[in-house]
């Protein structure tokens, strides 16, 4: 491999950030200081193969630099590449792929202000203008308008990140100009985030299955978790054995809660039966769909449940290593999960001998860095491996060749947490919840024009109207967006739609990940559609032509329609339909395939441009 490095050198601080992750370099080839004792180091490569095996540490290395300094300089990138034997050109492509990184100098403090759907409907434009006026050049704060921060129940929202050792973060939500400025100017002085329970309007109610511990159990206490039924499911899993666990999950009818609704038991069985070893487990906690925040609430409010569920899933599928891929915009969820994993490891619930059963399993957290497409499982695998987060063509499917080319089972947080009641209640009792084809409870993320936004747990089969009534929908409802930006709009008079995967499909829409976003008539619908189009344009990885070009053409047509009416607008609507078909039929992954959904539904169901 021919590696071309520049002449830039890392600063002491940048070198320290990388060395804290990788350990000190062992030779000048790896970037150690050159002196007479190391004169021969650069005559041949040492340890290149071993370093290349650590390519997956590229993303953590970029995080280490960004956290410590606030941006990634050429010298810092070269040093990290020397340590990992990665071509700098490839590493540059990875660093520039993620929205949270910068390869250009910027202040140590970055204030991310959400401008996505829920926040846009709650005054994000005015918030941004006010913050930018207060934090102008010379303030030491970089203000960035960006996509959803996963704080939709408290819109509008802002997240401040101050680089240093340690990195400091602060959240302002619901944000005023003053609160956002305070978070950006003095993260340490900003008010503490409210507990996760504030996002659960049903907290404390009897009968909650997935949210029952949120607000009841101390999320930092393993003893409290065990006192409320924690690790009962794992003990039953060891009694059943791997095949018994897979059979129980299959009989329960559990399907994936991320939107694809693939049967979880079939996925686990397919992975477990693969002869190739090792097997891997990946928890997809990169919920970047605008309007989605249920996984954040689970991780912040009941983190040990996810650790236990991941352990069960790994045991059932023959995995001994698990990766939790966590959104970079979730600092509190990161702290909670780090603490929970450390506590479980210290108490013998992770490690070489889980619960004394002779089974070895451990979990490693990998942080995302602001890329919606990494919610697609194969893009997520590439991200963990240290490559650009671009989706892979299928087949082969992840159950055959997934992470590091090995059989891999990937589930999101909500799906995994559902495994606990399946094992404690039993498959028949779990399957009795919901409907025949959509079993169990479902978490819905409700935001927008409602009085009580938050995460709601209801059995599959309740109607949209029943959910909106619980959340206190406001008068003058104009539209409801189901499934987030990748979903579709429905009319206010369609409240009898059953909230099941098959029910929404029969109604010509989608349930997706459980987003229910209400909009009243104060929000201009064309502005929302433009924001959705801009979102997909920004988040397209650019790998395939239909998505790379189509998302741009979609936004351009919507901009023209906003300025014109009549025949000209009709021509652009016809063009939109043509572009939408190309996106849906020819894109490699779900991002491009769903980029037209919301726009199409707004035109056909709501008469957006009639």
PDB file of N, CA and C in Angstrom, residues 152-154 198-202 211 291 293-294 296-297 443-448 450-457 467 471 514 516:
ATOM      1  N   UNK A 152     -37.607  16.117  19.891  1.00  0.00           N
ATOM      2  CA  UNK A 152     -38.820  16.657  19.274  1.00  0.00           C
ATOM      3  C   UNK A 152     -39.917  16.964  20.278  1.00  0.00           C
ATOM      4  N   UNK A 153     -39.935  16.247  21.401  1.00  0.00           N
ATOM      5  CA  UNK A 153     -40.979  16.515  22.393  1.00  0.00           C
ATOM      6  C   UNK A 153     -40.722  17.826  23.125  1.00  0.00           C
ATOM      7  N   UNK A 154     -39.535  18.411  22.940  1.00  0.00           N
ATOM      8  CA  UNK A 154     -39.202  19.681  23.578  1.00  0.00           C
ATOM      9  C   UNK A 154     -38.751  20.715  22.549  1.00  0.00           C
ATOM     10  N   UNK A 198     -39.759  12.909  31.850  1.00  0.00           N
ATOM     11  CA  UNK A 198     -40.565  14.028  31.362  1.00  0.00           C
ATOM     12  C   UNK A 198     -41.018  13.815  29.920  1.00  0.00           C
ATOM     13  N   UNK A 199     -40.359  12.894  29.211  1.00  0.00           N
ATOM     14  CA  UNK A 199     -40.754  12.588  27.828  1.00  0.00           C
ATOM     15  C   UNK A 199     -41.754  11.453  27.763  1.00  0.00           C
ATOM     16  N   UNK A 200     -42.233  10.969  28.927  1.00  0.00           N
ATOM     17  CA  UNK A 200     -43.165   9.841  28.969  1.00  0.00           C
ATOM     18  C   UNK A 200     -44.433  10.286  29.687  1.00  0.00           C
ATOM     19  N   UNK A 201     -45.422  10.820  28.959  1.00  0.00           N
ATOM     20  CA  UNK A 201     -46.654  11.291  29.611  1.00  0.00           C
ATOM     21  C   UNK A 201     -47.385  10.206  30.397  1.00  0.00           C
ATOM     22  N   UNK A 202     -47.194   8.946  30.053  1.00  0.00           N
ATOM     23  CA  UNK A 202     -47.886   7.850  30.739  1.00  0.00           C
ATOM     24  C   UNK A 202     -47.112   7.339  31.959  1.00  0.00           C
ATOM     25  N   UNK A 211     -42.021   0.785  28.984  1.00  0.00           N
ATOM     26  CA  UNK A 211     -41.701   2.042  29.676  1.00  0.00           C
ATOM     27  C   UNK A 211     -41.971   1.957  31.176  1.00  0.00           C
ATOM     28  N   UNK A 291     -38.299  13.340  14.059  1.00  0.00           N
ATOM     29  CA  UNK A 291     -39.491  13.010  14.825  1.00  0.00           C
ATOM     30  C   UNK A 291     -39.343  11.798  15.716  1.00  0.00           C
ATOM     31  N   UNK A 293     -37.556   9.684  18.795  1.00  0.00           N
ATOM     32  CA  UNK A 293     -36.742   9.873  19.998  1.00  0.00           C
ATOM     33  C   UNK A 293     -36.990   8.787  21.036  1.00  0.00           C
ATOM     34  N   UNK A 294     -37.666   7.705  20.662  1.00  0.00           N
ATOM     35  CA  UNK A 294     -38.009   6.650  21.623  1.00  0.00           C
ATOM     36  C   UNK A 294     -36.776   5.915  22.132  1.00  0.00           C
ATOM     37  N   UNK A 296     -33.788   7.074  22.443  1.00  0.00           N
ATOM     38  CA  UNK A 296     -33.102   7.956  23.397  1.00  0.00           C
ATOM     39  C   UNK A 296     -33.727   7.848  24.771  1.00  0.00           C
ATOM     40  N   UNK A 297     -35.052   7.867  24.837  1.00  0.00           N
ATOM     41  CA  UNK A 297     -35.745   7.799  26.128  1.00  0.00           C
ATOM     42  C   UNK A 297     -35.459   6.472  26.824  1.00  0.00           C
ATOM     43  N   UNK A 443     -44.029   1.592  20.689  1.00  0.00           N
ATOM     44  CA  UNK A 443     -43.734   2.949  21.150  1.00  0.00           C
ATOM     45  C   UNK A 443     -43.977   3.936  20.015  1.00  0.00           C
ATOM     46  N   UNK A 444     -44.704   5.006  20.321  1.00  0.00           N
ATOM     47  CA  UNK A 444     -45.001   6.048  19.343  1.00  0.00           C
ATOM     48  C   UNK A 444     -44.401   7.364  19.823  1.00  0.00           C
ATOM     49  N   UNK A 445     -43.743   8.059  18.915  1.00  0.00           N
ATOM     50  CA  UNK A 445     -43.136   9.359  19.219  1.00  0.00           C
ATOM     51  C   UNK A 445     -44.082  10.442  18.709  1.00  0.00           C
ATOM     52  N   UNK A 446     -44.761  11.100  19.622  1.00  0.00           N
ATOM     53  CA  UNK A 446     -45.771  12.088  19.248  1.00  0.00           C
ATOM     54  C   UNK A 446     -45.228  13.483  19.509  1.00  0.00           C
ATOM     55  N   UNK A 447     -45.314  14.331  18.515  1.00  0.00           N
ATOM     56  CA  UNK A 447     -44.820  15.709  18.662  1.00  0.00           C
ATOM     57  C   UNK A 447     -45.627  16.622  17.767  1.00  0.00           C
ATOM     58  N   UNK A 448     -45.322  17.908  17.843  1.00  0.00           N
ATOM     59  CA  UNK A 448     -46.033  18.879  17.015  1.00  0.00           C
ATOM     60  C   UNK A 448     -47.184  19.528  17.751  1.00  0.00           C
ATOM     61  N   UNK A 450     -49.664  19.144  19.665  1.00  0.00           N
ATOM     62  CA  UNK A 450     -50.354  18.398  20.717  1.00  0.00           C
ATOM     63  C   UNK A 450     -49.966  19.017  22.057  1.00  0.00           C
ATOM     64  N   UNK A 451     -50.818  18.814  23.060  1.00  0.00           N
ATOM     65  CA  UNK A 451     -50.552  19.388  24.378  1.00  0.00           C
ATOM     66  C   UNK A 451     -49.585  18.557  25.206  1.00  0.00           C
ATOM     67  N   UNK A 452     -49.526  17.244  24.933  1.00  0.00           N
ATOM     68  CA  UNK A 452     -48.677  16.358  25.734  1.00  0.00           C
ATOM     69  C   UNK A 452     -47.784  15.530  24.811  1.00  0.00           C
ATOM     70  N   UNK A 453     -46.779  16.165  24.212  1.00  0.00           N
ATOM     71  CA  UNK A 453     -45.874  15.403  23.333  1.00  0.00           C
ATOM     72  C   UNK A 453     -45.023  14.433  24.149  1.00  0.00           C
ATOM     73  N   UNK A 454     -44.538  13.406  23.501  1.00  0.00           N
ATOM     74  CA  UNK A 454     -43.678  12.454  24.186  1.00  0.00           C
ATOM     75  C   UNK A 454     -43.771  11.071  23.579  1.00  0.00           C
ATOM     76  N   UNK A 455     -43.198  10.097  24.302  1.00  0.00           N
ATOM     77  CA  UNK A 455     -43.228   8.698  23.882  1.00  0.00           C
ATOM     78  C   UNK A 455     -44.422   8.017  24.538  1.00  0.00           C
ATOM     79  N   UNK A 456     -45.249   7.380  23.727  1.00  0.00           N
ATOM     80  CA  UNK A 456     -46.428   6.667  24.225  1.00  0.00           C
ATOM     81  C   UNK A 456     -46.287   5.175  23.934  1.00  0.00           C
ATOM     82  N   UNK A 457     -46.640   4.355  24.917  1.00  0.00           N
ATOM     83  CA  UNK A 457     -46.666   2.911  24.722  1.00  0.00           C
ATOM     84  C   UNK A 457     -48.113   2.450  24.650  1.00  0.00           C
ATOM     85  N   UNK A 467     -54.663   7.663  19.750  1.00  0.00           N
ATOM     86  CA  UNK A 467     -53.350   8.153  20.164  1.00  0.00           C
ATOM     87  C   UNK A 467     -53.332   9.679  20.243  1.00  0.00           C
ATOM     88  N   UNK A 471     -52.668  12.332  23.465  1.00  0.00           N
ATOM     89  CA  UNK A 471     -51.662  13.387  23.439  1.00  0.00           C
ATOM     90  C   UNK A 471     -52.274  14.781  23.480  1.00  0.00           C
ATOM     91  N   UNK A 514     -42.602   4.702  14.046  1.00  0.00           N
ATOM     92  CA  UNK A 514     -43.562   5.098  15.069  1.00  0.00           C
ATOM     93  C   UNK A 514     -43.688   6.596  15.260  1.00  0.00           C
ATOM     94  N   UNK A 516     -45.366  10.113  14.933  1.00  0.00           N
ATOM     95  CA  UNK A 516     -46.684  10.715  14.713  1.00  0.00           C
ATOM     96  C   UNK A 516     -46.522  12.207  14.990  1.00  0.00           C
TER      97      UNK A 516
END
